[in-house]
Short mmCIF file of the C-alpha atoms (twelve columns), coordinates in Angstrom:
data_MODEL
# 
_entry.id   MODEL 
# 
loop_
_atom_site.group_PDB 
_atom_site.id 
_atom_site.type_symbol 
_atom_site.label_atom_id 
_atom_site.label_alt_id 
_atom_site.label_comp_id 
_atom_site.label_asym_id 
_atom_site.label_seq_id 
_atom_site.Cartn_x 
_atom_site.Cartn_y 
_atom_site.Cartn_z 
_atom_site.pdbx_PDB_model_num 
ATOM 1   C CA . MET A 1   57.285 29.216 39.308 1 
ATOM 2   C CA . ASN A 2   56.063 26.594 36.878 1 
ATOM 3   C CA . PHE A 3   56.251 27.738 33.266 1 
ATOM 4   C CA . ASN A 4   54.987 24.442 31.860 1 
ATOM 5   C CA . LEU A 5   51.554 24.511 30.271 1 
ATOM 6   C CA . SER A 6   49.031 21.893 31.334 1 
ATOM 7   C CA . GLU A 7   47.784 19.258 28.939 1 
ATOM 8   C CA . GLU A 8   44.437 21.054 28.740 1 
ATOM 9   C CA . GLN A 9   46.091 24.385 27.973 1 
ATOM 10  C CA . LEU A 10  48.178 22.813 25.233 1 
ATOM 11  C CA . MET A 11  45.030 21.287 23.723 1 
ATOM 12  C CA . ILE A 12  43.297 24.683 23.746 1 
ATOM 13  C CA . GLN A 13  46.328 26.303 22.136 1 
ATOM 14  C CA . GLN A 14  46.433 23.650 19.413 1 
ATOM 15  C CA . ALA A 15  42.684 23.886 18.766 1 
ATOM 16  C CA . ALA A 16  42.919 27.660 18.356 1 
ATOM 17  C CA . ARG A 17  45.956 27.270 16.086 1 
ATOM 18  C CA . ASP A 18  44.182 24.724 13.892 1 
ATOM 19  C CA . PHE A 19  41.098 26.927 13.659 1 
ATOM 20  C CA . ALA A 20  43.155 29.972 12.718 1 
ATOM 21  C CA . GLN A 21  44.977 28.118 9.976  1 
ATOM 22  C CA . THR A 22  41.971 26.315 8.495  1 
ATOM 23  C CA . GLU A 23  39.169 28.845 9.004  1 
ATOM 24  C CA . LEU A 24  40.739 32.294 9.299  1 
ATOM 25  C CA . LEU A 25  43.754 32.202 6.993  1 
ATOM 26  C CA . PRO A 26  41.785 31.493 3.802  1 
ATOM 27  C CA . GLY A 27  40.291 34.822 2.746  1 
ATOM 28  C CA . VAL A 28  41.994 36.973 5.394  1 
ATOM 29  C CA . ILE A 29  43.572 39.258 2.779  1 
ATOM 30  C CA . GLU A 30  40.296 39.588 0.886  1 
ATOM 31  C CA . ARG A 31  38.406 40.440 4.085  1 
ATOM 32  C CA . ASP A 32  40.986 43.092 4.890  1 
ATOM 33  C CA . ASN A 33  40.720 44.624 1.407  1 
ATOM 34  C CA . ALA A 34  36.917 44.646 1.454  1 
ATOM 35  C CA . GLN A 35  36.597 45.572 5.152  1 
ATOM 36  C CA . LYS A 36  34.419 42.483 5.478  1 
ATOM 37  C CA . PHE A 37  33.384 41.291 8.917  1 
ATOM 38  C CA . PRO A 38  34.181 37.555 9.404  1 
ATOM 39  C CA . HIS A 39  30.592 36.512 10.159 1 
ATOM 40  C CA . GLU A 40  30.973 32.793 9.422  1 
ATOM 41  C CA . GLN A 41  34.302 32.550 11.216 1 
ATOM 42  C CA . VAL A 42  33.024 34.359 14.320 1 
ATOM 43  C CA . LYS A 43  30.029 32.032 14.435 1 
ATOM 44  C CA . LYS A 44  32.389 29.042 14.415 1 
ATOM 45  C CA . MET A 45  34.502 30.694 17.120 1 
ATOM 46  C CA . GLY A 46  31.378 30.799 19.249 1 
ATOM 47  C CA . GLU A 47  30.702 27.133 18.612 1 
ATOM 48  C CA . LEU A 48  34.253 26.323 19.738 1 
ATOM 49  C CA . GLY A 49  33.751 28.234 22.979 1 
ATOM 50  C CA . LEU A 50  36.169 31.022 22.078 1 
ATOM 51  C CA . LEU A 51  33.728 33.871 22.737 1 
ATOM 52  C CA . GLY A 52  33.028 33.078 26.381 1 
ATOM 53  C CA . MET A 53  36.203 31.275 27.356 1 
ATOM 54  C CA . MET A 54  36.355 32.205 31.034 1 
ATOM 55  C CA . VAL A 55  32.612 32.248 31.758 1 
ATOM 56  C CA . ASP A 56  31.087 29.601 34.012 1 
ATOM 57  C CA . PRO A 57  29.487 26.811 31.909 1 
ATOM 58  C CA . LYS A 58  26.141 27.389 33.662 1 
ATOM 59  C CA . TYR A 59  26.026 30.714 31.792 1 
ATOM 60  C CA . GLY A 60  27.037 29.206 28.450 1 
ATOM 61  C CA . GLY A 61  30.787 29.684 28.803 1 
ATOM 62  C CA . ALA A 62  33.737 27.324 28.502 1 
ATOM 63  C CA . GLY A 63  34.960 27.732 32.102 1 
ATOM 64  C CA . MET A 64  38.636 28.071 31.140 1 
ATOM 65  C CA . ASP A 65  41.410 29.932 32.922 1 
ATOM 66  C CA . SER A 66  42.936 33.223 31.786 1 
ATOM 67  C CA . VAL A 67  46.204 31.626 30.605 1 
ATOM 68  C CA . SER A 68  44.176 29.514 28.180 1 
ATOM 69  C CA . TYR A 69  42.557 32.718 26.985 1 
ATOM 70  C CA . VAL A 70  45.977 34.286 26.338 1 
ATOM 71  C CA . LEU A 71  47.086 31.199 24.425 1 
ATOM 72  C CA . ALA A 72  43.981 31.151 22.238 1 
ATOM 73  C CA . MET A 73  44.073 34.905 21.634 1 
ATOM 74  C CA . GLU A 74  47.687 34.706 20.495 1 
ATOM 75  C CA . GLU A 75  46.943 31.957 17.983 1 
ATOM 76  C CA . ILE A 76  43.916 33.764 16.528 1 
ATOM 77  C CA . ALA A 77  45.766 37.094 16.302 1 
ATOM 78  C CA . LYS A 78  48.727 35.461 14.563 1 
ATOM 79  C CA . VAL A 79  46.496 35.042 11.539 1 
ATOM 80  C CA . ASP A 80  43.638 37.556 11.795 1 
ATOM 81  C CA . ALA A 81  43.808 40.450 14.242 1 
ATOM 82  C CA . SER A 82  40.306 41.535 13.205 1 
ATOM 83  C CA . ALA A 83  38.805 38.263 14.400 1 
ATOM 84  C CA . ALA A 84  40.976 38.497 17.513 1 
ATOM 85  C CA . VAL A 85  39.586 41.891 18.536 1 
ATOM 86  C CA . VAL A 86  36.025 40.591 18.177 1 
ATOM 87  C CA . MET A 87  37.009 37.748 20.480 1 
ATOM 88  C CA . SER A 88  38.780 40.090 22.896 1 
ATOM 89  C CA . VAL A 89  35.870 42.520 23.260 1 
ATOM 90  C CA . ASN A 90  33.295 39.787 23.748 1 
ATOM 91  C CA . ASN A 91  35.412 37.950 26.326 1 
ATOM 92  C CA . SER A 92  37.199 40.693 28.234 1 
ATOM 93  C CA . LEU A 93  34.947 43.734 28.068 1 
ATOM 94  C CA . VAL A 94  31.474 42.260 27.778 1 
ATOM 95  C CA . CYS A 95  31.237 38.744 29.237 1 
ATOM 96  C CA . ALA A 96  33.735 39.318 32.050 1 
ATOM 97  C CA . GLY A 97  31.922 42.422 33.267 1 
ATOM 98  C CA . LEU A 98  28.480 40.855 33.051 1 
ATOM 99  C CA . GLU A 99  29.506 37.704 34.902 1 
ATOM 100 C CA . LYS A 100 31.218 39.564 37.748 1 
ATOM 101 C CA . TYR A 101 28.811 42.434 38.302 1 
ATOM 102 C CA . CYS A 102 25.358 41.557 36.957 1 
ATOM 103 C CA . ASN A 103 22.513 39.970 38.891 1 
ATOM 104 C CA . GLU A 104 21.242 36.497 38.119 1 
ATOM 105 C CA . GLU A 105 18.387 37.684 35.931 1 
ATOM 106 C CA . GLN A 106 20.711 39.807 33.813 1 
ATOM 107 C CA . LYS A 107 23.174 36.946 33.486 1 
ATOM 108 C CA . MET A 108 20.546 34.503 32.250 1 
ATOM 109 C CA . LYS A 109 19.063 37.002 29.815 1 
ATOM 110 C CA . TYR A 110 22.227 38.565 28.393 1 
ATOM 111 C CA . LEU A 111 25.377 36.726 29.465 1 
ATOM 112 C CA . LYS A 112 24.253 33.273 28.398 1 
ATOM 113 C CA . PRO A 113 23.716 34.052 24.690 1 
ATOM 114 C CA . LEU A 114 26.878 36.177 24.634 1 
ATOM 115 C CA . ALA A 115 29.119 33.554 26.255 1 
ATOM 116 C CA . SER A 116 27.779 30.770 24.059 1 
ATOM 117 C CA . GLY A 117 28.466 32.794 20.907 1 
ATOM 118 C CA . GLU A 118 24.819 32.935 19.930 1 
ATOM 119 C CA . VAL A 119 25.242 36.719 19.709 1 
ATOM 120 C CA . ILE A 120 28.136 39.121 20.255 1 
ATOM 121 C CA . GLY A 121 28.415 42.236 22.388 1 
ATOM 122 C CA . ALA A 122 30.031 45.674 22.379 1 
ATOM 123 C CA . PHE A 123 31.429 47.970 25.051 1 
ATOM 124 C CA . ALA A 124 30.551 51.649 24.561 1 
ATOM 125 C CA . LEU A 125 32.723 53.979 26.622 1 
ATOM 126 C CA . SER A 126 34.632 56.252 24.198 1 
ATOM 127 C CA . GLU A 127 33.054 59.496 23.016 1 
ATOM 128 C CA . PRO A 128 34.064 62.275 20.609 1 
ATOM 129 C CA . GLU A 129 35.497 64.265 23.539 1 
ATOM 130 C CA . ALA A 130 36.163 61.428 25.978 1 
ATOM 131 C CA . GLY A 131 38.387 58.607 24.792 1 
ATOM 132 C CA . SER A 132 40.397 57.155 27.650 1 
ATOM 133 C CA . ASP A 133 38.975 59.696 30.139 1 
ATOM 134 C CA . ALA A 134 35.966 57.844 31.524 1 
ATOM 135 C CA . THR A 135 35.151 60.687 33.912 1 
ATOM 136 C CA . SER A 136 34.225 63.070 31.072 1 
ATOM 137 C CA . GLN A 137 31.084 61.319 29.854 1 
ATOM 138 C CA . GLN A 138 28.775 63.546 27.820 1 
ATOM 139 C CA . THR A 139 26.265 60.775 27.151 1 
ATOM 140 C CA . THR A 140 23.475 61.200 29.707 1 
ATOM 141 C CA . ALA A 141 21.017 58.822 31.329 1 
ATOM 142 C CA . VAL A 142 18.249 60.736 33.086 1 
ATOM 143 C CA . ASP A 143 16.478 58.820 35.856 1 
ATOM 144 C CA . LYS A 144 12.725 58.714 35.204 1 
ATOM 145 C CA . GLY A 145 11.717 56.373 37.998 1 
ATOM 146 C CA . ASP A 146 11.312 52.933 36.425 1 
ATOM 147 C CA . HIS A 147 13.544 53.758 33.456 1 
ATOM 148 C CA . TYR A 148 16.303 56.022 32.164 1 
ATOM 149 C CA . ILE A 149 16.314 58.266 29.081 1 
ATOM 150 C CA . LEU A 150 19.616 57.863 27.253 1 
ATOM 151 C CA . ASN A 151 21.051 60.583 24.976 1 
ATOM 152 C CA . GLY A 152 24.489 60.977 23.441 1 
ATOM 153 C CA . THR A 153 27.081 59.635 21.035 1 
ATOM 154 C CA . LYS A 154 29.713 56.925 21.385 1 
ATOM 155 C CA . ASN A 155 32.741 56.631 19.094 1 
ATOM 156 C CA . TRP A 156 35.131 53.896 17.951 1 
ATOM 157 C CA . ILE A 157 32.903 51.034 19.088 1 
ATOM 158 C CA . THR A 158 34.247 47.609 18.106 1 
ATOM 159 C CA . ASN A 159 31.460 45.217 17.029 1 
ATOM 160 C CA . GLY A 160 29.358 48.375 16.725 1 
ATOM 161 C CA . GLY A 161 27.339 47.173 13.760 1 
ATOM 162 C CA . THR A 162 27.179 43.447 14.447 1 
ATOM 163 C CA . ALA A 163 26.563 43.356 18.200 1 
ATOM 164 C CA . THR A 164 23.163 42.520 19.628 1 
ATOM 165 C CA . TYR A 165 23.793 43.813 23.152 1 
ATOM 166 C CA . TYR A 166 25.785 46.894 24.158 1 
ATOM 167 C CA . ILE A 167 27.211 47.935 27.511 1 
ATOM 168 C CA . VAL A 168 26.839 51.724 27.528 1 
ATOM 169 C CA . ILE A 169 28.489 54.035 30.050 1 
ATOM 170 C CA . ALA A 170 26.586 57.290 30.736 1 
ATOM 171 C CA . GLN A 171 26.396 60.181 33.203 1 
ATOM 172 C CA . THR A 172 23.300 60.293 35.405 1 
ATOM 173 C CA . ASP A 173 24.279 62.937 37.975 1 
ATOM 174 C CA . PRO A 174 26.956 65.414 36.764 1 
ATOM 175 C CA . GLU A 175 27.232 67.004 40.217 1 
ATOM 176 C CA . LYS A 176 28.561 63.710 41.565 1 
ATOM 177 C CA . LYS A 177 31.159 63.543 38.749 1 
ATOM 178 C CA . HIS A 178 32.538 59.994 38.431 1 
ATOM 179 C CA . LYS A 179 30.249 58.809 41.235 1 
ATOM 180 C CA . GLY A 180 27.250 59.779 39.119 1 
ATOM 181 C CA . ILE A 181 28.143 57.498 36.191 1 
ATOM 182 C CA . ASN A 182 26.161 54.335 35.405 1 
ATOM 183 C CA . ALA A 183 26.539 51.331 33.116 1 
ATOM 184 C CA . PHE A 184 23.571 49.973 31.146 1 
ATOM 185 C CA . ILE A 185 22.772 47.011 28.934 1 
ATOM 186 C CA . VAL A 186 21.180 48.328 25.739 1 
ATOM 187 C CA . GLU A 187 19.656 46.183 23.025 1 
ATOM 188 C CA . LYS A 188 20.001 46.762 19.305 1 
ATOM 189 C CA . GLY A 189 16.736 47.903 17.760 1 
ATOM 190 C CA . TRP A 190 15.422 49.919 20.675 1 
ATOM 191 C CA . PRO A 191 13.686 53.112 19.490 1 
ATOM 192 C CA . GLY A 192 16.097 56.038 19.250 1 
ATOM 193 C CA . PHE A 193 19.216 53.837 19.042 1 
ATOM 194 C CA . GLU A 194 21.006 54.308 15.713 1 
ATOM 195 C CA . ILE A 195 24.288 52.908 14.412 1 
ATOM 196 C CA . GLY A 196 26.492 55.361 12.536 1 
ATOM 197 C CA . PRO A 197 28.582 54.683 9.412  1 
ATOM 198 C CA . LYS A 198 31.402 52.154 9.525  1 
ATOM 199 C CA . GLU A 199 34.849 53.674 10.032 1 
ATOM 200 C CA . ASP A 200 37.391 53.277 7.208  1 
ATOM 201 C CA . LYS A 201 40.442 52.228 9.222  1 
ATOM 202 C CA . LEU A 202 44.184 51.780 8.697  1 
ATOM 203 C CA . GLY A 203 44.180 48.307 10.254 1 
ATOM 204 C CA . ILE A 204 41.931 45.598 11.718 1 
ATOM 205 C CA . ARG A 205 39.755 46.374 8.720  1 
ATOM 206 C CA . GLY A 206 37.781 43.151 9.052  1 
ATOM 207 C CA . SER A 207 36.317 44.284 12.359 1 
ATOM 208 C CA . ASP A 208 33.428 46.719 12.291 1 
ATOM 209 C CA . THR A 209 33.954 49.997 14.118 1 
ATOM 210 C CA . HIS A 210 31.027 52.409 14.332 1 
ATOM 211 C CA . SER A 211 29.733 55.400 16.215 1 
ATOM 212 C CA . LEU A 212 26.510 54.864 18.181 1 
ATOM 213 C CA . LEU A 213 23.817 57.501 18.501 1 
ATOM 214 C CA . PHE A 214 21.228 57.576 21.296 1 
ATOM 215 C CA . THR A 215 18.220 59.878 21.080 1 
ATOM 216 C CA . ASP A 216 15.743 59.567 23.954 1 
ATOM 217 C CA . VAL A 217 16.359 55.837 24.244 1 
ATOM 218 C CA . LYS A 218 14.238 54.317 27.006 1 
ATOM 219 C CA . VAL A 219 16.367 51.952 29.110 1 
ATOM 220 C CA . PRO A 220 14.536 49.905 31.782 1 
ATOM 221 C CA . LYS A 221 15.958 50.361 35.267 1 
ATOM 222 C CA . GLU A 222 16.535 46.609 35.486 1 
ATOM 223 C CA . ASN A 223 19.145 47.042 32.734 1 
ATOM 224 C CA . ARG A 224 21.414 49.120 34.930 1 
ATOM 225 C CA . ILE A 225 24.497 47.208 36.068 1 
ATOM 226 C CA . GLY A 226 25.039 47.382 39.819 1 
ATOM 227 C CA . GLU A 227 23.954 50.113 42.196 1 
ATOM 228 C CA . ASP A 228 23.353 53.701 41.154 1 
ATOM 229 C CA . GLY A 229 26.701 55.404 40.507 1 
ATOM 230 C CA . PHE A 230 28.643 52.163 39.989 1 
ATOM 231 C CA . GLY A 231 29.351 52.790 36.288 1 
ATOM 232 C CA . PHE A 232 32.793 54.357 36.625 1 
ATOM 233 C CA . ASN A 233 34.133 51.612 38.894 1 
ATOM 234 C CA . PHE A 234 32.586 49.041 36.573 1 
ATOM 235 C CA . ALA A 235 34.309 50.543 33.527 1 
ATOM 236 C CA . MET A 236 37.710 50.724 35.244 1 
ATOM 237 C CA . ALA A 237 37.506 47.138 36.456 1 
ATOM 238 C CA . VAL A 238 36.501 45.873 33.024 1 
ATOM 239 C CA . LEU A 239 39.267 47.824 31.296 1 
ATOM 240 C CA . ASN A 240 41.858 46.382 33.683 1 
ATOM 241 C CA . GLY A 241 40.927 42.884 32.576 1 
ATOM 242 C CA . GLY A 242 40.518 43.973 28.977 1 
ATOM 243 C CA . ARG A 243 44.173 44.929 28.766 1 
ATOM 244 C CA . ILE A 244 45.092 41.254 28.970 1 
ATOM 245 C CA . GLY A 245 43.062 40.613 25.831 1 
ATOM 246 C CA . ILE A 246 44.682 43.461 23.902 1 
ATOM 247 C CA . ALA A 247 48.149 42.504 25.142 1 
ATOM 248 C CA . SER A 248 47.506 38.961 23.901 1 
ATOM 249 C CA . GLN A 249 46.280 40.286 20.568 1 
ATOM 250 C CA . ALA A 250 49.456 42.359 20.219 1 
ATOM 251 C CA . LEU A 251 51.513 39.323 21.194 1 
ATOM 252 C CA . GLY A 252 49.801 37.283 18.492 1 
ATOM 253 C CA . ILE A 253 50.405 39.897 15.806 1 
ATOM 254 C CA . ALA A 254 54.084 40.016 16.775 1 
ATOM 255 C CA . SER A 255 54.564 36.250 16.892 1 
ATOM 256 C CA . GLY A 256 52.716 35.783 13.607 1 
ATOM 257 C CA . ALA A 257 54.927 38.354 11.868 1 
ATOM 258 C CA . TYR A 258 58.033 36.811 13.406 1 
ATOM 259 C CA . GLU A 259 57.127 33.320 12.186 1 
ATOM 260 C CA . LEU A 260 56.606 34.614 8.656  1 
ATOM 261 C CA . ALA A 261 59.883 36.548 8.743  1 
ATOM 262 C CA . LEU A 262 61.777 33.515 10.046 1 
ATOM 263 C CA . LYS A 263 60.311 31.275 7.348  1 
ATOM 264 C CA . TYR A 264 61.170 33.815 4.657  1 
ATOM 265 C CA . ALA A 265 64.722 34.285 5.980  1 
ATOM 266 C CA . LYS A 266 65.332 30.541 5.758  1 
ATOM 267 C CA . THR A 267 64.352 30.364 2.072  1 
ATOM 268 C CA . ARG A 268 65.292 33.739 0.562  1 
ATOM 269 C CA . LYS A 269 68.863 33.799 -0.757 1 
ATOM 270 C CA . ALA A 270 71.201 36.746 -1.177 1 
ATOM 271 C CA . PHE A 271 74.938 36.618 -1.918 1 
ATOM 272 C CA . LYS A 272 74.742 32.851 -2.469 1 
ATOM 273 C CA . THR A 273 73.254 31.938 0.932  1 
ATOM 274 C CA . GLU A 274 69.970 32.134 2.826  1 
ATOM 275 C CA . ILE A 275 69.583 35.577 4.348  1 
ATOM 276 C CA . ILE A 276 69.252 34.112 7.846  1 
ATOM 277 C CA . ASN A 277 72.969 33.405 7.596  1 
ATOM 278 C CA . HIS A 278 73.693 37.117 7.329  1 
ATOM 279 C CA . GLN A 279 74.284 38.671 10.730 1 
ATOM 280 C CA . ALA A 280 72.164 41.726 9.924  1 
ATOM 281 C CA . ILE A 281 69.089 39.500 9.519  1 
ATOM 282 C CA . ALA A 282 69.994 36.966 12.202 1 
ATOM 283 C CA . PHE A 283 70.307 39.692 14.832 1 
ATOM 284 C CA . LYS A 284 66.921 41.139 13.897 1 
ATOM 285 C CA . LEU A 285 65.336 37.731 14.381 1 
ATOM 286 C CA . ALA A 286 67.140 37.226 17.689 1 
ATOM 287 C CA . ASP A 287 65.824 40.535 19.010 1 
ATOM 288 C CA . MET A 288 62.309 39.752 17.783 1 
ATOM 289 C CA . ALA A 289 62.287 36.327 19.457 1 
ATOM 290 C CA . THR A 290 63.572 37.748 22.741 1 
ATOM 291 C CA . SER A 291 61.008 40.562 22.857 1 
ATOM 292 C CA . ILE A 292 58.132 38.239 22.001 1 
ATOM 293 C CA . THR A 293 59.116 35.805 24.758 1 
ATOM 294 C CA . ALA A 294 59.268 38.659 27.278 1 
ATOM 295 C CA . ALA A 295 55.854 39.931 26.162 1 
ATOM 296 C CA . ARG A 296 54.394 36.459 26.496 1 
ATOM 297 C CA . MET A 297 55.690 36.152 30.059 1 
ATOM 298 C CA . LEU A 298 54.065 39.479 30.976 1 
ATOM 299 C CA . CYS A 299 50.761 38.285 29.508 1 
ATOM 300 C CA . PHE A 300 50.990 35.004 31.417 1 
ATOM 301 C CA . LYS A 301 51.790 36.789 34.682 1 
ATOM 302 C CA . ALA A 302 48.833 39.145 34.261 1 
ATOM 303 C CA . ALA A 303 46.564 36.188 33.470 1 
ATOM 304 C CA . VAL A 304 47.706 34.154 36.467 1 
ATOM 305 C CA . GLU A 305 47.303 37.083 38.861 1 
ATOM 306 C CA . LYS A 306 43.843 37.795 37.456 1 
ATOM 307 C CA . ASP A 307 42.765 34.223 38.209 1 
ATOM 308 C CA . GLU A 308 44.262 34.567 41.701 1 
ATOM 309 C CA . GLY A 309 42.013 37.543 42.312 1 
ATOM 310 C CA . LYS A 310 44.872 40.039 42.615 1 
ATOM 311 C CA . ASP A 311 44.809 43.673 41.543 1 
ATOM 312 C CA . ILE A 312 46.098 43.525 37.954 1 
ATOM 313 C CA . SER A 313 45.937 47.217 37.111 1 
ATOM 314 C CA . GLU A 314 49.744 47.552 37.097 1 
ATOM 315 C CA . ILE A 315 50.736 44.233 35.531 1 
ATOM 316 C CA . GLY A 316 47.891 44.435 33.008 1 
ATOM 317 C CA . ALA A 317 49.032 47.890 31.931 1 
ATOM 318 C CA . MET A 318 52.622 46.651 31.693 1 
ATOM 319 C CA . ALA A 319 51.580 43.706 29.527 1 
ATOM 320 C CA . LYS A 320 49.532 45.932 27.250 1 
ATOM 321 C CA . LEU A 321 52.195 48.640 27.014 1 
ATOM 322 C CA . TYR A 322 55.074 46.298 26.274 1 
ATOM 323 C CA . SER A 323 53.257 43.839 24.017 1 
ATOM 324 C CA . SER A 324 51.855 46.603 21.825 1 
ATOM 325 C CA . GLN A 325 55.340 48.098 21.387 1 
ATOM 326 C CA . VAL A 326 56.713 44.652 20.544 1 
ATOM 327 C CA . ALA A 327 53.942 44.198 17.978 1 
ATOM 328 C CA . MET A 328 54.818 47.481 16.303 1 
ATOM 329 C CA . ASP A 329 58.584 46.896 16.341 1 
ATOM 330 C CA . THR A 330 58.344 43.278 15.203 1 
ATOM 331 C CA . THR A 331 56.010 43.920 12.298 1 
ATOM 332 C CA . ILE A 332 58.192 46.778 11.042 1 
ATOM 333 C CA . GLU A 333 61.215 44.489 11.110 1 
ATOM 334 C CA . ALA A 334 59.244 41.679 9.465  1 
ATOM 335 C CA . VAL A 335 58.451 43.975 6.541  1 
ATOM 336 C CA . GLN A 336 62.121 44.985 6.395  1 
ATOM 337 C CA . ILE A 337 63.308 41.369 6.326  1 
ATOM 338 C CA . HIS A 338 60.912 40.632 3.468  1 
ATOM 339 C CA . GLY A 339 62.275 43.620 1.560  1 
ATOM 340 C CA . GLY A 340 60.101 44.588 -1.388 1 
ATOM 341 C CA . TYR A 341 57.910 41.532 -0.870 1 
ATOM 342 C CA . GLY A 342 57.036 42.835 2.583  1 
ATOM 343 C CA . TYR A 343 55.249 45.729 0.940  1 
ATOM 344 C CA . VAL A 344 53.022 43.361 -1.032 1 
ATOM 345 C CA . LYS A 345 49.712 42.167 0.402  1 
ATOM 346 C CA . GLU A 346 50.114 38.485 -0.387 1 
ATOM 347 C CA . TYR A 347 52.976 38.170 2.106  1 
ATOM 348 C CA . HIS A 348 50.718 39.274 4.997  1 
ATOM 349 C CA . VAL A 349 53.300 41.267 6.979  1 
ATOM 350 C CA . GLU A 350 52.209 44.671 5.652  1 
ATOM 351 C CA . ARG A 351 48.706 43.955 7.005  1 
ATOM 352 C CA . MET A 352 50.156 42.878 10.318 1 
ATOM 353 C CA . MET A 353 52.115 46.130 10.530 1 
ATOM 354 C CA . ARG A 354 48.907 48.102 9.957  1 
ATOM 355 C CA . ASP A 355 47.035 45.965 12.490 1 
ATOM 356 C CA . ALA A 356 49.742 46.383 15.129 1 
ATOM 357 C CA . LYS A 357 49.330 50.141 15.473 1 
ATOM 358 C CA . ILE A 358 45.849 49.980 16.975 1 
ATOM 359 C CA . THR A 359 47.118 47.903 19.905 1 
ATOM 360 C CA . GLN A 360 48.983 51.015 21.066 1 
ATOM 361 C CA . ILE A 361 45.774 53.049 20.949 1 
ATOM 362 C CA . TYR A 362 42.684 51.189 22.117 1 
ATOM 363 C CA . GLU A 363 41.993 50.109 25.695 1 
ATOM 364 C CA . GLY A 364 43.913 53.267 26.590 1 
ATOM 365 C CA . THR A 365 46.884 54.611 24.642 1 
ATOM 366 C CA . SER A 366 50.462 53.749 25.570 1 
ATOM 367 C CA . GLU A 367 50.619 57.069 27.393 1 
ATOM 368 C CA . ILE A 368 47.612 56.066 29.513 1 
ATOM 369 C CA . GLN A 369 49.300 52.765 30.396 1 
ATOM 370 C CA . ARG A 370 52.355 54.667 31.599 1 
ATOM 371 C CA . ILE A 371 50.124 56.819 33.789 1 
ATOM 372 C CA . VAL A 372 48.520 53.707 35.310 1 
ATOM 373 C CA . ILE A 373 51.904 52.077 35.913 1 
ATOM 374 C CA . SER A 374 53.587 55.158 37.331 1 
ATOM 375 C CA . ARG A 375 50.701 55.861 39.713 1 
ATOM 376 C CA . SER A 376 50.814 52.278 40.933 1 
ATOM 377 C CA . ILE A 377 54.567 52.471 41.442 1 
ATOM 378 C CA . ALA A 378 54.235 55.716 43.410 1 
ATOM 379 C CA . LYS A 379 51.409 54.326 45.523 1 
ATOM 380 C CA . ASN A 380 53.072 51.023 46.387 1 
ATOM 381 C CA . SER A 381 56.686 52.115 46.789 1 
# 
């Protein structure tokens, strides 16, 4: 196996790092405090090709590989996890699904502006009574011949207030259970489509998370993705790929916290020497570095196998499960290494600790990832 990055991948990594430091770092604490969406920064991310990284250039994308996506996601998340989740949703959940499963007309109309960063998208699966359980959809889409009538509520939708296009999962035929579920492209502003209040969250406070309400929304039949009843398979396939994005976000949060802790340990003195010279601190840093490297290798493996067209349900779940735990553990230790300063906003690590927790929850909780992994192990052993 070749673990060396290509020249192009290194250039992408450096470009994302430079952008994060020059465009995202200034004001990141203020955006977190005010729960302010990074509109200007996201627009620039689109201009750099970061919102449609893996999409074919003929549809407005950058045509990059998945390893490049992991590298860029890590660099963005090191500085601003809120901007990273906007990037993750648009790339992994919206653009990837549209490119793979939509027809040409849908791609030209919706994928092209999304991949180019002209607009951003949202993926609406979760409901008040159906988070990770995609089979329990209460949102309905009644077939009326040339259109569907959409009714229901979606919860915890990232980019919920700022998106222009939404992929909405709904039940058309309850008797068919998961085979009666469909996926639709819904546009902001359609009659009956309302956006609920913004959620006041523990972390990733710069991203906008809303509930979505649909009351007799008329959705043209041409906005259905795939054949009738394809929605469940569509959602599962998209979520499999989406786990790479969240794993990379978690990796970035962890590596960003580690870098800050390392820098602090090299300058902060206690008992007449820098605290990195004390074994208690040095061992923490050694464990952090080891875990982060292991998480990165899992993310790379998932990315490579995705580009090879392999089934990544198991490795993607492993990457997401492990990286999110590393993010949580590393940020807690980073706060501890900073001592009292770690509890203060200006040192960033307290925000990173708050941001890390969500990586264990969205795209399926850690418990869901263990279910996916264990089922795969049982099936393939």
